[in-house]
Structures are given as structure tokens and as C-alpha cells.
GROMACS .gro file of C-alpha atoms in nm:
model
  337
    1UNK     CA    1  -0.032  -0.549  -0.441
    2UNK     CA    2   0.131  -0.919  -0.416
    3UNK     CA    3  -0.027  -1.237  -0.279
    4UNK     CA    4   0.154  -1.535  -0.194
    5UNK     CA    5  -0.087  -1.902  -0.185
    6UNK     CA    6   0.044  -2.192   0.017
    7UNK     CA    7  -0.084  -2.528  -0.127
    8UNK     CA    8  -0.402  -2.618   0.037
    9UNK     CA    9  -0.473  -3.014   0.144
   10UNK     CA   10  -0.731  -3.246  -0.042
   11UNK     CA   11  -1.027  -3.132   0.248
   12UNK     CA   12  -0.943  -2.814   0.218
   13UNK     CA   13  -0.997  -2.738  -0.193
   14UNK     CA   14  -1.335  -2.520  -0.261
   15UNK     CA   15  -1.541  -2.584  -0.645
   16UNK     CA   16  -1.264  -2.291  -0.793
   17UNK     CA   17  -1.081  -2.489  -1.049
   18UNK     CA   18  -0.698  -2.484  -0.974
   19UNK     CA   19  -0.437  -2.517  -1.290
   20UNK     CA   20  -0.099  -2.789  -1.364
   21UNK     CA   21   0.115  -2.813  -1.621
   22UNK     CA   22   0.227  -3.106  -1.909
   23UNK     CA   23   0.482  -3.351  -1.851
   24UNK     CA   24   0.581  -3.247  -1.527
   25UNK     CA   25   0.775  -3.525  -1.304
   26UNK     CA   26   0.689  -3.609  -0.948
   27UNK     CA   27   0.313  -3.444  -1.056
   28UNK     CA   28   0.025  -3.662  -0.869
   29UNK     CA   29  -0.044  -3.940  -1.098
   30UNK     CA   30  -0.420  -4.110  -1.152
   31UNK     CA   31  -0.407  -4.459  -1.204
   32UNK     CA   32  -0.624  -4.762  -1.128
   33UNK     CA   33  -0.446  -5.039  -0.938
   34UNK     CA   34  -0.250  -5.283  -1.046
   35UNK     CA   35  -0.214  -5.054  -1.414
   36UNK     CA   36   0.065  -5.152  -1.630
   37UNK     CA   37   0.455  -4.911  -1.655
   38UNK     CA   38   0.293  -4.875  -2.038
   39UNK     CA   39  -0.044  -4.696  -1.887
   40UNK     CA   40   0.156  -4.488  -1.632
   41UNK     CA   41   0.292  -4.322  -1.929
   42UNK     CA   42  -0.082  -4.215  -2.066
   43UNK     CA   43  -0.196  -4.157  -1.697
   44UNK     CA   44  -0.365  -3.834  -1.586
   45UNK     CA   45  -0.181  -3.565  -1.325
   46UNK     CA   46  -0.262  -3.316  -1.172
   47UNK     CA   47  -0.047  -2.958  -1.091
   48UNK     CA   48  -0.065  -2.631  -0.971
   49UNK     CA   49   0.130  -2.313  -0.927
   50UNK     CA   50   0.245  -2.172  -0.652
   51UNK     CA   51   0.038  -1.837  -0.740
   52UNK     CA   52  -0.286  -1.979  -0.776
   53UNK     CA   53  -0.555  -2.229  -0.659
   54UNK     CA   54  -0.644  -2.348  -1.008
   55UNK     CA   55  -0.625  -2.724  -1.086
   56UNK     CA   56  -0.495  -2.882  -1.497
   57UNK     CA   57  -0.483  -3.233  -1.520
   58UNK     CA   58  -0.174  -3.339  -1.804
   59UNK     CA   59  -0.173  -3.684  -1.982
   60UNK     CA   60   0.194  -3.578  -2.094
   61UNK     CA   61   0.096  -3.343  -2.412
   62UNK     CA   62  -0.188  -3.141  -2.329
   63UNK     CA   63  -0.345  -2.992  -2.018
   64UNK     CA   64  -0.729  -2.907  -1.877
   65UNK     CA   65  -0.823  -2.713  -1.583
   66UNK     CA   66  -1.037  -2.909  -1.384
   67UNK     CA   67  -1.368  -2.877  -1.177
   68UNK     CA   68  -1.411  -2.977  -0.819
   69UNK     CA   69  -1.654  -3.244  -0.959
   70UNK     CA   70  -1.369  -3.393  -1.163
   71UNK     CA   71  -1.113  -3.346  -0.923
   72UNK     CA   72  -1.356  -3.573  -0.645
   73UNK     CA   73  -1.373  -3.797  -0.925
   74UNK     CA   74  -1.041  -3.852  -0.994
   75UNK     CA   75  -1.019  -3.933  -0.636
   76UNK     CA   76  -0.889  -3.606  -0.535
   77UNK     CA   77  -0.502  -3.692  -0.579
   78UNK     CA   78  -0.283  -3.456  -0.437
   79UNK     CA   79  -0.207  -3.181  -0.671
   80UNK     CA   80   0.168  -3.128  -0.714
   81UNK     CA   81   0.361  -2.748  -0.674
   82UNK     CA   82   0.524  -2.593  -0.988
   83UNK     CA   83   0.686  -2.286  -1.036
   84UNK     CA   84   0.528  -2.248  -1.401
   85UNK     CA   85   0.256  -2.378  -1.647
   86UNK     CA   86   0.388  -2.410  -1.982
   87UNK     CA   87   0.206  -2.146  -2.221
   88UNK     CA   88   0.250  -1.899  -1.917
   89UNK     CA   89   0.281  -1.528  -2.003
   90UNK     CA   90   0.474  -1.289  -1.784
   91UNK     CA   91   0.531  -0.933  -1.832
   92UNK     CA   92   0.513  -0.579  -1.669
   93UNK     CA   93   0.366  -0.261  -1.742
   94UNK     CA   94   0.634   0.091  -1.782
   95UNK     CA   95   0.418   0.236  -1.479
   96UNK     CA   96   0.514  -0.046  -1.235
   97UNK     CA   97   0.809  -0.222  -1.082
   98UNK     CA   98   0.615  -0.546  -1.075
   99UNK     CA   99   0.603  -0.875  -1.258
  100UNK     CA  100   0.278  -1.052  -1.370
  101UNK     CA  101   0.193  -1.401  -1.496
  102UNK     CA  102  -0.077  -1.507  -1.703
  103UNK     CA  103  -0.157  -1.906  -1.685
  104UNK     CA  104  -0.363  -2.011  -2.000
  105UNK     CA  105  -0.699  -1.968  -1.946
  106UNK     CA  106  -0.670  -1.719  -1.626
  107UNK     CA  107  -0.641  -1.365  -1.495
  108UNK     CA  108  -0.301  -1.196  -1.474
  109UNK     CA  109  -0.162  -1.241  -1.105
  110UNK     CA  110   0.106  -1.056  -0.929
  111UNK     CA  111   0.385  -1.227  -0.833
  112UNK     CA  112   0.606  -1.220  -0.577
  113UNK     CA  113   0.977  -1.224  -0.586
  114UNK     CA  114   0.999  -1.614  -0.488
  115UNK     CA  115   0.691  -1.673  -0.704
  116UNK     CA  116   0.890  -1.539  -0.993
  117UNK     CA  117   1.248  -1.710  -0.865
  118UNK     CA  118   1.057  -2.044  -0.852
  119UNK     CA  119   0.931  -2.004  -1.242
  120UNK     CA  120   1.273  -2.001  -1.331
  121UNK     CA  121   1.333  -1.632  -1.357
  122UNK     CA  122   1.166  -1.533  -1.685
  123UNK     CA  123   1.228  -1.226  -1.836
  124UNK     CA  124   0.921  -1.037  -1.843
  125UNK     CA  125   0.763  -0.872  -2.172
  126UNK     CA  126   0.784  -0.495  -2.142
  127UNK     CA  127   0.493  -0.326  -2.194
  128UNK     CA  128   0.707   0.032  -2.160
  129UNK     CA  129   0.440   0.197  -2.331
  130UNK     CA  130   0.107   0.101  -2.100
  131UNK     CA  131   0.039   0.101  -1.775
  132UNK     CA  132  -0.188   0.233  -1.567
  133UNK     CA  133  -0.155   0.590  -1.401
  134UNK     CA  134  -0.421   0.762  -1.131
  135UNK     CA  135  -0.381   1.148  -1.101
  136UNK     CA  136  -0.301   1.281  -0.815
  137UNK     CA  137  -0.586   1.501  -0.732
  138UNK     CA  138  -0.874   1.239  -0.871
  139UNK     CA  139  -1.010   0.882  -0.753
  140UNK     CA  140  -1.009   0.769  -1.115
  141UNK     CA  141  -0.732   0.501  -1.240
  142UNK     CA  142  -0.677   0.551  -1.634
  143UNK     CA  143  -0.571   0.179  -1.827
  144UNK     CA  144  -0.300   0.342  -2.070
  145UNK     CA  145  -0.263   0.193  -2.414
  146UNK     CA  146  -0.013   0.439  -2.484
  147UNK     CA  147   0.210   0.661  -2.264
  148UNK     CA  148   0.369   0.832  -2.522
  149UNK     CA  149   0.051   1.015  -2.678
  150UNK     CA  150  -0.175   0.957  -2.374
  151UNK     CA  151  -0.411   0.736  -2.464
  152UNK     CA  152  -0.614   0.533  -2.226
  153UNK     CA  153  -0.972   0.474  -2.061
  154UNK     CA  154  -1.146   0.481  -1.749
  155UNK     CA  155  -0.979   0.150  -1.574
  156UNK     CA  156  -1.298  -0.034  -1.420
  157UNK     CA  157  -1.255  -0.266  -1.094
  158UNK     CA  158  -1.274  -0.558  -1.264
  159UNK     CA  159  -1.019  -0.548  -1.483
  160UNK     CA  160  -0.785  -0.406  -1.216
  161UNK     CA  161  -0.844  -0.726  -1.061
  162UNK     CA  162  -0.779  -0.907  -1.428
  163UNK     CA  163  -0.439  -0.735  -1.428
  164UNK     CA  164  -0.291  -0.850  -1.042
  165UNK     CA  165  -0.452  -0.523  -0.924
  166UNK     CA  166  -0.119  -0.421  -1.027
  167UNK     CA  167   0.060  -0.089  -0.906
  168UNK     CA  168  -0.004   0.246  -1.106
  169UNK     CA  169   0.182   0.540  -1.116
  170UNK     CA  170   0.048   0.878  -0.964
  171UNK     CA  171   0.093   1.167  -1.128
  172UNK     CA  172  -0.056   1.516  -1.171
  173UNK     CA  173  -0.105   1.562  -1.530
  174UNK     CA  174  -0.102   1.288  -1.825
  175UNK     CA  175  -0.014   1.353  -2.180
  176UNK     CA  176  -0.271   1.579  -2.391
  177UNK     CA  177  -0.532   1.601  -2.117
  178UNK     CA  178  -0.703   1.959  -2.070
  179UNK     CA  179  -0.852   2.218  -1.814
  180UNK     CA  180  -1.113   2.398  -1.996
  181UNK     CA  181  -1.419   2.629  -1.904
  182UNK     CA  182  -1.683   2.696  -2.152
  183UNK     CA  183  -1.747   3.118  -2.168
  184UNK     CA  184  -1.975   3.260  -1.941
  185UNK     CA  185  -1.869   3.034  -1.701
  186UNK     CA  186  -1.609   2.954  -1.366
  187UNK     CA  187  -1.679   2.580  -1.399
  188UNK     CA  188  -1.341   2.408  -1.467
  189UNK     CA  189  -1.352   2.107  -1.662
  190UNK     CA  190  -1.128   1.828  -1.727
  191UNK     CA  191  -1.048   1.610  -2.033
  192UNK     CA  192  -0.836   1.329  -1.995
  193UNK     CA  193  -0.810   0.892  -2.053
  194UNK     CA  194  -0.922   0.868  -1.715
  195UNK     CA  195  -1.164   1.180  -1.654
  196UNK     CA  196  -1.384   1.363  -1.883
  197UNK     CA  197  -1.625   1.585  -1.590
  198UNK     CA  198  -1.622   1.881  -1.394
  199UNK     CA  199  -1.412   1.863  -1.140
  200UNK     CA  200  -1.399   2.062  -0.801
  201UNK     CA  201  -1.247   2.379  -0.700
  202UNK     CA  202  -1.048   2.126  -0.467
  203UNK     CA  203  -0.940   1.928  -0.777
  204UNK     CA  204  -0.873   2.203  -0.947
  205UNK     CA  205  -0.599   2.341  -0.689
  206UNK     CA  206  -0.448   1.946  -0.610
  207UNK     CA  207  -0.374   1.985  -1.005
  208UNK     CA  208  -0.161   2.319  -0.990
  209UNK     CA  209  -0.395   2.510  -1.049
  210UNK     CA  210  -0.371   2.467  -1.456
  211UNK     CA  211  -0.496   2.791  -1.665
  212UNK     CA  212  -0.815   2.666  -1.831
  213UNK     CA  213  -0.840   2.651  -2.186
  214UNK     CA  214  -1.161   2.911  -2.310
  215UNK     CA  215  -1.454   2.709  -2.491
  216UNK     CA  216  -1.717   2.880  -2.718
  217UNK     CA  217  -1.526   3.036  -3.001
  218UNK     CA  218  -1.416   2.718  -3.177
  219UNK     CA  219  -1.785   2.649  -3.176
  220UNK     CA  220  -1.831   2.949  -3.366
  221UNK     CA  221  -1.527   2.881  -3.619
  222UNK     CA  222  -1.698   2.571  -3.716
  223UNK     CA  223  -2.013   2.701  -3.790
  224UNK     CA  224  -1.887   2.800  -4.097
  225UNK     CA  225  -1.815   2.462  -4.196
  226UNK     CA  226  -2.097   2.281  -4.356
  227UNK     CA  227  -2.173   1.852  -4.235
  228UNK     CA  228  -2.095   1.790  -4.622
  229UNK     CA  229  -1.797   1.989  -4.608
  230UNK     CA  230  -1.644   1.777  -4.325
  231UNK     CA  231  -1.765   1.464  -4.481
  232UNK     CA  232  -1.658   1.555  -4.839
  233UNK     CA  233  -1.305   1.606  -4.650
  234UNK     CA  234  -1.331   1.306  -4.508
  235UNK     CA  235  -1.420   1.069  -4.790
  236UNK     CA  236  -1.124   1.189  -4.967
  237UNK     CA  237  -0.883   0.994  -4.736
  238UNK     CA  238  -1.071   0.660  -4.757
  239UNK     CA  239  -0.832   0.398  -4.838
  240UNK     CA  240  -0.542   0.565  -4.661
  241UNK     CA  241  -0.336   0.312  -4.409
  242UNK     CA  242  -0.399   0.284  -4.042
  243UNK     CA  243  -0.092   0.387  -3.915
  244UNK     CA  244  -0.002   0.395  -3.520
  245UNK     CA  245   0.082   0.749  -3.482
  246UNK     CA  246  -0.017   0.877  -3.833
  247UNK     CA  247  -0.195   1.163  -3.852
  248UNK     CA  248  -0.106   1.282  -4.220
  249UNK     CA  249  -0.256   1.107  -4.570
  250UNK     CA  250   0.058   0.892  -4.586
  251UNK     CA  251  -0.099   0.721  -4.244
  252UNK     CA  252  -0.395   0.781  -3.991
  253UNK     CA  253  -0.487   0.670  -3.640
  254UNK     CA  254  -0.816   0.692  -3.566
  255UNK     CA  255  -0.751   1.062  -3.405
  256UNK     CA  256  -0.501   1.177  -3.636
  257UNK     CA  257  -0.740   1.152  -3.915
  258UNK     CA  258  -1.010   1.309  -3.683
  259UNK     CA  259  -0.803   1.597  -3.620
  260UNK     CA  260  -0.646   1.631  -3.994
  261UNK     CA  261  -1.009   1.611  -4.121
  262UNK     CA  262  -1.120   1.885  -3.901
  263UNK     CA  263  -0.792   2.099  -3.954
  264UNK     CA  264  -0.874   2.092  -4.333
  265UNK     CA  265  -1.202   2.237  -4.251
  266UNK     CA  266  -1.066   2.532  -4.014
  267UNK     CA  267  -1.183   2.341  -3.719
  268UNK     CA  268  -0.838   2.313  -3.449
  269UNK     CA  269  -0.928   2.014  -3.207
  270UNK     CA  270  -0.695   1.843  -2.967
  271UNK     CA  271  -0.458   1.528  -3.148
  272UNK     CA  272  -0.577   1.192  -2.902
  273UNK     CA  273  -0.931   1.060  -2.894
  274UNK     CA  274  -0.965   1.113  -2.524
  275UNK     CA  275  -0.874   1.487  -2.548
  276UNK     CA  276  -1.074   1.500  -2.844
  277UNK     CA  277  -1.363   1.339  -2.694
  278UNK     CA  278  -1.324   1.587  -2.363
  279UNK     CA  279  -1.293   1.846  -2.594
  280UNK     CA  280  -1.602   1.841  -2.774
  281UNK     CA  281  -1.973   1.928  -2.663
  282UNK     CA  282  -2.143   1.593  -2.587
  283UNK     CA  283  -2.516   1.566  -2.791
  284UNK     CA  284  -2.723   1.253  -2.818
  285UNK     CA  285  -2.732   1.062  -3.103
  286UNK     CA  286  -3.035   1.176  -3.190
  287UNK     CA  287  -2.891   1.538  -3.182
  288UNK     CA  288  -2.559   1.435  -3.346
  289UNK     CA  289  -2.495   1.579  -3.710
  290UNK     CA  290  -2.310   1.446  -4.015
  291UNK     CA  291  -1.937   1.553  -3.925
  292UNK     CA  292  -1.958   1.549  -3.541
  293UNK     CA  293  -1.741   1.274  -3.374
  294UNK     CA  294  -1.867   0.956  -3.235
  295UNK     CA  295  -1.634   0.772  -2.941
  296UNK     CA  296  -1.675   0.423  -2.881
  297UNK     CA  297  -1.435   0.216  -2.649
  298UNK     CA  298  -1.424   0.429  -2.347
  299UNK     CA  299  -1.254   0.718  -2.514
  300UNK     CA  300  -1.030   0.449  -2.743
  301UNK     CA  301  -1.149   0.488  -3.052
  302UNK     CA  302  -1.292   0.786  -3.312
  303UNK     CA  303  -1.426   0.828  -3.568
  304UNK     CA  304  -1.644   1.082  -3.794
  305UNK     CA  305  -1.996   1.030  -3.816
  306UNK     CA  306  -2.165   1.043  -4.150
  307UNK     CA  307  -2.560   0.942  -3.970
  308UNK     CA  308  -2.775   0.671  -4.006
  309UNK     CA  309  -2.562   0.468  -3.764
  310UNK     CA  310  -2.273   0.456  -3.950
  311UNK     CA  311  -1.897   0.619  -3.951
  312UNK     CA  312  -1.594   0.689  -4.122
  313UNK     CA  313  -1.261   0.641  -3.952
  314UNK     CA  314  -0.908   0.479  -3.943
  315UNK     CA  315  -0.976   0.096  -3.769
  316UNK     CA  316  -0.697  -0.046  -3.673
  317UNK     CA  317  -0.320  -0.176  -3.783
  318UNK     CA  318  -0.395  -0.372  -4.129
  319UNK     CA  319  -0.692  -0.176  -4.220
  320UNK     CA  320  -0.727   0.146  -4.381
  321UNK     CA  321  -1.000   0.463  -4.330
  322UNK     CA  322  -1.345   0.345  -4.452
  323UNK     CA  323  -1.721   0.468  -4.402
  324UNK     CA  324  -1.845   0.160  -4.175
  325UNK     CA  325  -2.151   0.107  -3.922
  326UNK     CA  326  -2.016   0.199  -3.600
  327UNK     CA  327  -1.983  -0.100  -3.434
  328UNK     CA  328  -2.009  -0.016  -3.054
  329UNK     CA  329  -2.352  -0.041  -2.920
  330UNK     CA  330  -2.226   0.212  -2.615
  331UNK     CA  331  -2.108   0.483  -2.817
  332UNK     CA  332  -2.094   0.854  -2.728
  333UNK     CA  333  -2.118   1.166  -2.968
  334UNK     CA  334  -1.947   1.482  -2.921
  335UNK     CA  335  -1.993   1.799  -3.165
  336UNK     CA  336  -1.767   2.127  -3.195
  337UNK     CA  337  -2.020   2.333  -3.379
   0.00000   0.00000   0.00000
């Protein structure tokens, strides 16, 4: 989806803020009359970009979006064109052909190819490894984080409309999702960043008709496995590097060690968090056990939990595994015994 904004008049501005630039010649320039050449240089202008309705006023070294209020104030000057705000971002997902730009202080936008032309041509950042992909046979859009091991979460409207409402790719299957059915039973589910439900016979056929994986018996493998036995497994690892990717005690992710702790306990789950989370039979916290996993950020994160509110997983890049509260009020718990 693109936009293109023509420069409204003075009358025609609403109370949204629009944005400028610093140090831009020609830019509208606030001064009371009769000022000096020496105050002209200290003066307040005001800009805008081509791909948005936001107001900065620039003294020459810093800029400030604006309110309506202080725009009428400043006598509503008219705001000058530009192709780009310095401190501008602009890059582009690997599921999308298109370019977006991020002023300071806004939501990405879309832009056109003259929008782009007229910021001078940047090259883009390439996110090659997010994006945002909708399955073919489901309304659900999935925000990817990583392409490669098919991580993601449920994309919400809003922050579609934070990223340009930016195209996605459509596909029918994204990396380590499942089709399962639990025994005893001809419901098909499915486990993916974008969709962890049942889904309909009519789903189920858009798809390809995927053979579903059999649920019940891993629950009965890890019976055998006590809570302190997963939790003695786990503890061992504390202190072990985050690592993007890692999923041996050289370097964990938060699902690699998941799914290393559980393997060393006889217990064979699925290697991302979404698949893992999918995977798993969902309990209450209140039902949750020392040893079942607890998901926080919409399927982004996982971790072990050890009870009493708190967790032991592999954060993020510059930490290491460690028993921690969890820190996500919306959390979700998911057991395999």
C-alpha cells in the first residue's frame, strides 16, 4: 500500500503535528519585523516532507515537531517541502519490494517511488531476515523476526499501520509450523508465528492437506520425567551465553535451550518458541508445574518455569540463561506432560 500527500495550505492544516528538518534553505522563516541578518541566522523554520503532514520547526541545529497551537502562534508560516528529515530511517523488509521511511519521532510510512527519488535515493537497510508473511489459507498476518527459523507473532492492526501497512508475502506454509491432532480425535490443529487454533476442514484443505502430526504419546514419555528433573537439567546451563541460533551449551536462544533441556530429559519438542508454544497443552498458571514452559511476547520468547512467578531461560544477545521473575504480565503456559 503507498500514499502520496500533496502539501496542504495554511487554512487547510488540522491539530496533527506535521515534521521539518535542520538547516534547510528556502525553509519558511519566523521572524519579527524589522529583525537584524544576525537574528535571521537563530530564526525558527518550519518543514515538512513530502510523505507526511507532520510539522518540525529548526533554529539551524536541532528540530521539534510542532502543535497546531504553536504553529497558529508562530503565525502559521508556510511550511516548506523536503524530500528528507535528517535522522530519517529507511529500509525494507525480505518479504516486500517496498521502501519505508521512518522520520524521528513517527510511524514508518510507505513511500512511493518519487517520494523516495526526492530523498535523494537512499539505500534502504535490509531487513532480509523479517518481514511479514499471511498464509494462504488463514486471515492472520504473522510479524517475522526471523525467516530463517520462523519466528514471529500474531501481527496486530496497529502496528501494520506503524510499519506503512507494508506488503507481506503469502504463502502456504512458514518455517517449523505444525498440523497436529491430539488422539482420539479428527480436529486438526495448527501451530505457527501467526496461528496457534483449530482450524477448519476448509483450512485444512487450502493448506495441502498436510498429514497431522499425532499428540498424546509425548505426553506420556514425559511423565516419566519428574518437575525437579527438568529443573535440575535446567539449572545446570545457567550462565551459558545467549546466542542467536544456539541451541547447544556453547550458546542458547531462548528455544534452543527449551528444547535441549527437554531433550536431556527424553522429552522431543519442536526447536522455535512458536512451534513450541503450539506444540504444547495450554494450562493456567495456576495449573502450570515446575518444568512446563511459559511464553510471553506473543509466542517470542520461552522460557522454563520453575513456579512462584518466576523462570529460567536464555534473555537476550549480551545476557546469559538465568532463573528470573518472568517479566510479562500477559504470559501463557503450555505443559507436555
Amino acid at each position: 500500500m503507498t500514499s502520496s500527500f500533496t502539501a496542504p495550505s495554511a487554512k487547510k492544516l488540522t491539530k496533527s503535528a506535521l515534521v521539518a528538518t535542520v538547516a534547510l534553505a528556502g525553509a519558511a522563516t519566523v521572524m519579527a519585523p524589522g529583525a537584524s541578518a544576525q537574528a535571521a541566522a537563530t530564526a525558527t523554520t518550519v518543514v515538512k516532507v513530502s510523505y507526511s503532514d507532520v510539522l518540525y520547526t529548526t533554529n539551524g541545529t536541532s528540530s521539534t515537531p510542532i502543535s497546531f497551537a504553536t504553529w497558529k502562534n508562530l503565525g502559521f508560516p508556510a511550511p516548506k517541502t523536503v524530500g528528507s528529515i535528517p535522522g530519517t530511517v529507511y529500509f525494507k523488509y525480505g518479504t516486500s519490494p517496498d521502501v519505508l521511511a521512518q522520520a524521528p519521532g513517527q510511524q514508518a510510512r510507505v513511500l512511493t517511488f518519487n517520494q523516495w527519488a526526492s530523498a535523494g535515493a537512499p539505500t534502504p537497510v535490509n531487513k532480509y531476515n523479517e518481514g511479514l508473511i499471511k498464509l494462504s489459507w488463514a486471515p492472520e498476518i504473522a510479524r517475522m523476526t526471523n525467516l530463517q527459523t520462523g519466528a514471529g507473532y500474531p501481527l496486530s492492526m496497529a502496528e501494520w499501520g506503524a510499519n506503512g501497512f507494508t506488503k507481506f508475502a503469502v504463502q502456504k506454509r512458514i518455517t517449523g509450523d505444525q498440523f497436529y491432532q491430539f488422539a482420539g480425535s479428527a480436529d486438526v490443529w495448527y501451530a505457527g508465528p501467526g496461528v496457534n487454533r483449530k482450524i477448519t476442514f476448509a483450512e485444512w484443505v487450502g493448506a495441502g492437506q498436510p498429514k497431522p502430526a499425532i499428540r498424546g504419546s509425548v505426553a506420556g514419555t514425559a511423565a516419566s520425567s519428574s518437575d525437579q528433573a527438568i529443573l535440575n537439567v535446567a539449572r545446570k546451563y545457567i550462565g551459558v551465553p545467549y546466542v542467536w541460533g544456539g541451541s547447544t551449551p556453547s550458546g542458547f536462544d531462548c528455544s534452543g535451550f527449551t528444547s535441549y533441556v527437554y531433550r536431556q530429559v527424553g522429552i522431543t519438542i519442536p526447536r522455535t518458541s512458536q512451534a513450541q508454544w503450539g506444540a504444547g497443552r495450554a494450562v493456567s498458571e495456576a495449573q502450570a508445574r515446575p518444568g512446563d514452559l511459559v511464553v510471553m511476547s506473543g509466542g517470542g520468547h520461552i522460557g522454563i518455569y520453575v513456579g512462584n512467578g518466576r523462570m529460567i531461560d536464555s534473555p537476550k544477545p549480551g545476557t546469559s540463561v538465568q532463573e528470573r521473575p518472568i517479566f510479562a504480565s500477559t504470559r501463557y503456559f503450555v505443559t507436555f506432560r
